[in-house]
Coordinates of C-alpha atoms and ligand atoms in Angstrom, one line a residue:
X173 CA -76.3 39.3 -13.7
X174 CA -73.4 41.1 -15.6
X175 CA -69.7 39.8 -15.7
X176 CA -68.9 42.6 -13.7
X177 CA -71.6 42.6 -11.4
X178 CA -70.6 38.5 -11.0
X179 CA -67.1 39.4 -10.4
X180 CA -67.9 42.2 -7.8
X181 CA -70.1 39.8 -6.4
X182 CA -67.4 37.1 -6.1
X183 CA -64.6 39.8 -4.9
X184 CA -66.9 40.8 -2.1
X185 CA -67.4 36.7 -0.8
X186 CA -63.7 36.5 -0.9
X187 CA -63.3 39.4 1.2
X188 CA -65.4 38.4 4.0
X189 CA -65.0 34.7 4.0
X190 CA -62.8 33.3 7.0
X191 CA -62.0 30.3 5.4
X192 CA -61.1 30.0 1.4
X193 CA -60.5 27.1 -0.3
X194 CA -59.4 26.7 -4.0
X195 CA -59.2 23.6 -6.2
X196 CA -56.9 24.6 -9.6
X197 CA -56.4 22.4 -12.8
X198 CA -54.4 22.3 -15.3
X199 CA -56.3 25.4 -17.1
X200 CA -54.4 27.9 -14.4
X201 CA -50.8 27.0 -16.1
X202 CA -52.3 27.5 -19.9
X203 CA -51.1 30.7 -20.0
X204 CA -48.2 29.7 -18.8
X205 CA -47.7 27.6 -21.4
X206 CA -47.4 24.4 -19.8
X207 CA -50.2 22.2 -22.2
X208 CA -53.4 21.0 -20.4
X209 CA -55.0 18.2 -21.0
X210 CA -58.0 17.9 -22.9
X211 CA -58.3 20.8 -24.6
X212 CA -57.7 21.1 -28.1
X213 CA -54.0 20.8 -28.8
X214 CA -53.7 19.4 -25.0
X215 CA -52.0 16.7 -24.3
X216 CA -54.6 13.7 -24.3
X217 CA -55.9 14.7 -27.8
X218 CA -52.1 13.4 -28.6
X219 CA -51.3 10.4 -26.5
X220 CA -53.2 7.9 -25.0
X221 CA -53.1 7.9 -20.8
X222 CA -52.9 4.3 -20.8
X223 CA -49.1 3.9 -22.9
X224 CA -47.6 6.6 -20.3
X225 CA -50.2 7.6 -17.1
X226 CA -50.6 4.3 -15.8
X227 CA -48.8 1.5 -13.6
X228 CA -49.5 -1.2 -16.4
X229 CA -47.8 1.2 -19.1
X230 CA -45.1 1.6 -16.5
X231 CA -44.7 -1.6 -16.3
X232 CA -44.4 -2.3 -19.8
X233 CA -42.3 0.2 -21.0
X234 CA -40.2 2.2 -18.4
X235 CA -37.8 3.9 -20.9
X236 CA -40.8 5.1 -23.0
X237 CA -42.5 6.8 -19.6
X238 CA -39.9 8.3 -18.3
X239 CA -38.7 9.9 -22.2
X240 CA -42.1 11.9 -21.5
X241 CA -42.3 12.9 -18.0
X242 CA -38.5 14.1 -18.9
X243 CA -40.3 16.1 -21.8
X244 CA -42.5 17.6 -19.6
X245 CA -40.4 18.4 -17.0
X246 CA -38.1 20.2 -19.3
X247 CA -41.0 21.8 -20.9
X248 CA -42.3 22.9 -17.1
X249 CA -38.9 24.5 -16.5
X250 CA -38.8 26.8 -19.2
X251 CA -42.1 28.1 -17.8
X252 CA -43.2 30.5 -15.2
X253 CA -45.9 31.4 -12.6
X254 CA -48.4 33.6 -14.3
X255 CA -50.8 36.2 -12.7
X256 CA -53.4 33.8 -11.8
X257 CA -50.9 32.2 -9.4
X258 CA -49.9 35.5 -8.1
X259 CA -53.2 36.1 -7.4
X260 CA -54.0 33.0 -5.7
X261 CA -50.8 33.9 -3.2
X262 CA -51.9 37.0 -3.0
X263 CA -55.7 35.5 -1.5
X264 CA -53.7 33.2 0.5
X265 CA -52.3 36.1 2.2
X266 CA -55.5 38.3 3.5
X267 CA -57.3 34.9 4.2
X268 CA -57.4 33.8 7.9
X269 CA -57.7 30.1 7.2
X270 CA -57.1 29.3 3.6
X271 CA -56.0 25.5 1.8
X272 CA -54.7 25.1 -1.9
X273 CA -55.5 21.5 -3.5
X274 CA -54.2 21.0 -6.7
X275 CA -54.4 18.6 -9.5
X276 CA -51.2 20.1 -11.3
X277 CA -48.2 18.5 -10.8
X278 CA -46.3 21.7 -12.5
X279 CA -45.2 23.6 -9.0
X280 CA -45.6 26.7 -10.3
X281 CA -47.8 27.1 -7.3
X282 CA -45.1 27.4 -4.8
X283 CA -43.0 28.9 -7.6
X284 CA -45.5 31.8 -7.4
X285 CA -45.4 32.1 -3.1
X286 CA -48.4 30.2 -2.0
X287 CA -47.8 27.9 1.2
X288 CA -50.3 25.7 1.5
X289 CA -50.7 23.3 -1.1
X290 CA -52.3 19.9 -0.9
X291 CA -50.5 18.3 -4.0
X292 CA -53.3 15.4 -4.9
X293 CA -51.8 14.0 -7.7
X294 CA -48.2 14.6 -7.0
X295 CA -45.1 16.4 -8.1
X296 CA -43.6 15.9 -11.5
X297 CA -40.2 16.8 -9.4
X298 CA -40.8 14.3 -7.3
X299 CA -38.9 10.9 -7.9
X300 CA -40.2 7.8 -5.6
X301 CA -37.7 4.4 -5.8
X302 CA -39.3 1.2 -6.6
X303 CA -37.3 -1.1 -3.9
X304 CA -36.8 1.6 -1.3
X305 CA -39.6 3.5 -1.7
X306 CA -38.2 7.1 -0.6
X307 CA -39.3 10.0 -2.5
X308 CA -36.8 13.1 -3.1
X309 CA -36.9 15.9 -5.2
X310 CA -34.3 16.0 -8.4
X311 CA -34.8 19.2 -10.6
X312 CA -32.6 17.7 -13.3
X313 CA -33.3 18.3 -17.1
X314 CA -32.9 16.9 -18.9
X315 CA -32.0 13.9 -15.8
X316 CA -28.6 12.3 -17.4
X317 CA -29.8 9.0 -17.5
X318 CA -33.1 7.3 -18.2
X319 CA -35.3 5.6 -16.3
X320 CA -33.3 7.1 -13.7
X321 CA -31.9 5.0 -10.6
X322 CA -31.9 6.1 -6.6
X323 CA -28.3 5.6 -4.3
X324 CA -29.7 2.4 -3.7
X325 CA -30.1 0.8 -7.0
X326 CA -34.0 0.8 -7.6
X327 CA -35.6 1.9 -10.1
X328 CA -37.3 5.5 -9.9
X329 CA -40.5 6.1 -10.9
X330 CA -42.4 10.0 -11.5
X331 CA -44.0 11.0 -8.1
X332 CA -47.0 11.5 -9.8
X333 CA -50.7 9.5 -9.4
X334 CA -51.3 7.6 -12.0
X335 CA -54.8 6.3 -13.5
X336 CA -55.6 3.5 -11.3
X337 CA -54.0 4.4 -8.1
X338 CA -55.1 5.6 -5.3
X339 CA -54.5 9.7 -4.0
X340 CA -51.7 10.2 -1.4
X341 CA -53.7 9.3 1.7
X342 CA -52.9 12.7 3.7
X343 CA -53.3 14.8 1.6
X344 CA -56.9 13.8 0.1
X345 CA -58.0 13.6 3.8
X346 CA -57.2 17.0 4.3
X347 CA -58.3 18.7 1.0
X348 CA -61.9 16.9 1.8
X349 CA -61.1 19.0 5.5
X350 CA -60.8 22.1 3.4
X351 CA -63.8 22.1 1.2
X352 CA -66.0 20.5 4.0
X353 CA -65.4 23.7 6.5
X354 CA -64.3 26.5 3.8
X355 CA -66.9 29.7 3.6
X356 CA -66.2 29.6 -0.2
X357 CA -64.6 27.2 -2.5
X358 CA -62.5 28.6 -5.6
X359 CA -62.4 26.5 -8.7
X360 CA -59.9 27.2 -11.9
X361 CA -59.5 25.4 -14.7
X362 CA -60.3 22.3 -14.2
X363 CA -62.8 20.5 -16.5
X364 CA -64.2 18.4 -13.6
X365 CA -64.2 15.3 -14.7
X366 CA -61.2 13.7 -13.5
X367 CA -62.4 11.9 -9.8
X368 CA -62.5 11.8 -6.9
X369 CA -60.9 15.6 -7.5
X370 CA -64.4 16.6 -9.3
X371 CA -66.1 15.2 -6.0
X372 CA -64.4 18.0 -3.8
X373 CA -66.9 21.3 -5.7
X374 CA -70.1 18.8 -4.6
X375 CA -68.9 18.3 -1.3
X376 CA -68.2 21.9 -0.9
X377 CA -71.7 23.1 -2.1
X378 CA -73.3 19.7 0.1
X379 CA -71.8 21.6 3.2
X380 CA -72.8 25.1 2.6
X381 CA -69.7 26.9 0.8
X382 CA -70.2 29.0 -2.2
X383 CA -68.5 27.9 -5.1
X384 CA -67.1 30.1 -7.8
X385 CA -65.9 28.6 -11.1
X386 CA -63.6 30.3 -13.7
X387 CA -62.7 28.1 -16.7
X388 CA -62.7 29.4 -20.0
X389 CA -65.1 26.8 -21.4
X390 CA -68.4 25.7 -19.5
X391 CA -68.0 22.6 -17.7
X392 CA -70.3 19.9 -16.2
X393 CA -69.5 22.1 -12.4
X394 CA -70.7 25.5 -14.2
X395 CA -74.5 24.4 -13.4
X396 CA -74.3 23.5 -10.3
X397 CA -71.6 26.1 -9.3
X398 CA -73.0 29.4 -7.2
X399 CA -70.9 31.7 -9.6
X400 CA -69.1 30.9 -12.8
X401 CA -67.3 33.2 -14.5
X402 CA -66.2 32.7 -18.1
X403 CA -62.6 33.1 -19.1
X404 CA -58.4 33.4 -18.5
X405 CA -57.8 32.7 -15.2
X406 CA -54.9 34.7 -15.6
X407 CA -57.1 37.8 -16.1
X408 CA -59.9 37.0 -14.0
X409 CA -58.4 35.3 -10.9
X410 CA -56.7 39.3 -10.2
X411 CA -60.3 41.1 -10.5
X412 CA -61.3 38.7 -7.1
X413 CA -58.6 40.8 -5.4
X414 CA -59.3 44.1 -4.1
Ligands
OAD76 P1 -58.0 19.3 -18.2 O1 -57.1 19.4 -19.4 O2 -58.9 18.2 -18.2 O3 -58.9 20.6 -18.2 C1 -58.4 21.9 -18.3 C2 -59.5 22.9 -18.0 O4 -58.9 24.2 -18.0 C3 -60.6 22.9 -19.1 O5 -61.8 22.9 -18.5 C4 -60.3 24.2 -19.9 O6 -61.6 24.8 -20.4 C5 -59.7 25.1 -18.8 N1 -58.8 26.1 -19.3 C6 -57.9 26.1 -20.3 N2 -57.2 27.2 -20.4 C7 -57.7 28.0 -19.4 C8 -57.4 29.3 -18.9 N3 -56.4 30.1 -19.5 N4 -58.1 29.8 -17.9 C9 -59.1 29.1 -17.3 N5 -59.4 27.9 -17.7 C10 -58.7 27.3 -18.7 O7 -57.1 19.4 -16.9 P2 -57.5 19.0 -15.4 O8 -58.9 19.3 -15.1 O9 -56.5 19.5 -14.5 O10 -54.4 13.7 -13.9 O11 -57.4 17.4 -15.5 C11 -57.5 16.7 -14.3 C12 -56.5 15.5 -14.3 O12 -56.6 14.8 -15.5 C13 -55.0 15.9 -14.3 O13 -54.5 16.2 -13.1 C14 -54.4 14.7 -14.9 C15 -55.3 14.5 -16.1 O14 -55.3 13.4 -16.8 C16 -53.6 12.7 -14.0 O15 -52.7 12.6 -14.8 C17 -53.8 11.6 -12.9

């Protein structure tokens, strides 16, 4: 099949599905210009996950954590949505039942309108205190003081997921909901290797739902995957819409 018969073929699923779902990666903020993370140039070919992605590192160097999450957040916030979240709102919007699970931590998703997003690995805006344990949102950057403290005198920590821990409990539960009863299952850039998110694209296919890829790069899903369709999902993710 052509591109373009691929992509008509895709469009017309999307149209009549009842239920979508859509799984995004880091890939769908490239062209924003927020780095991804195994690519070339991305952000694991330059530091190592376990000094600043992990409880241990954490642990062993607060200061040093939180000097790169405020790096990325200031780097996030000088960025903005770009047409492949539009388009995913713009899906969200015709769908009848429709669920957003993300890996990105970026928010450019709800920056960009959509409303229903399952956040799997957290919110880089998100802030969660050691001793009390309450998570609030502080949009500060750079934040004034580093590692940053809550009103109660705890440490805060990113409220991201880290390598090691588990997902936020709700959240996984209902994103395994989504792909499990979706008619179709939309995948973008993600290079499907991080789990248990890469487990969601079997599960769909295991109960029935097509499932369309775009990445720019073949991945280990593009085999397996009813449709993939190479390239930007900035330019592509807009051709699904009719
Ligand atoms: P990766 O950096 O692993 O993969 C990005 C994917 O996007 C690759 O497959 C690229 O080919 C693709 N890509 C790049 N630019 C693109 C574009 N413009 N359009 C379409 N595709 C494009 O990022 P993730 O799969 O999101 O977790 O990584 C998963 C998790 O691993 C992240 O959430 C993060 C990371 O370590 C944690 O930190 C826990």
């Amino acid at each position: 099949m052509t591109a373009t018969a691929q992509i008509e073929t895709a469009r017309a699923w999307l149209r009549t599905a009842r239920s979508i779902a859509v799984l995004t990666g880091a890939g769908i903020s490239a062209e924003s210009g927020v780095p991804t993370f195994r690519d070339p140039g991305g952000l694991w070919r330059n530091y190592r996950p376990e000094d600043l992605a992990t409880p241990e590192a954490f642990q062993r160097d607060p200061l040093l954590v939180w000097q790169w999450y405020d790096w990325r957040r200031s780097l996030i916030a000088n960025c903005r949505p770009n047409l492949g979240h539009y388009a995913l709102r713009d899906i969200e919007q015709r769908a009848a039942a429709f669920t957003l699970v993300t890996q990105n931590v970026d928010g450019l998703h709800e920056r960009a309108g959509s409303q229903r997003v399952l956040k799997i690995h957290g919110d880089i805006w998100w802030v969660t205190c050691l001793q009390c344990e309450k998570t609030t949102t502080d949009l500060r950057v750079p934040l004034p003081d580093l590692p940053p403290r809550c009103a109660c005198g705890g440490m805060l920590r990113p409220g991201v997921v880290w390598f090691g821990e588990p997902l936020p409990q709700w959240a996984w539960q209902q994103a395994e909901e989504a792909v499990k009863t979706c008619e179709v299952l939309l995948v973008a850039g993600t290079s499907a290797v991080v789990y248990p998110a890469a487990s969601l694209a079997p599960l769909a296919l295991a109960s029935g739902a097509r499932v369309i890829e775009i990445n720019s790069e073949e991945t280990p899903l593009s085999g397996a995957a009813t449709c993939s369709l190479r390239g930007p999902s900035g330019e592509l993710l807009p051709l699904l819409i009719d």
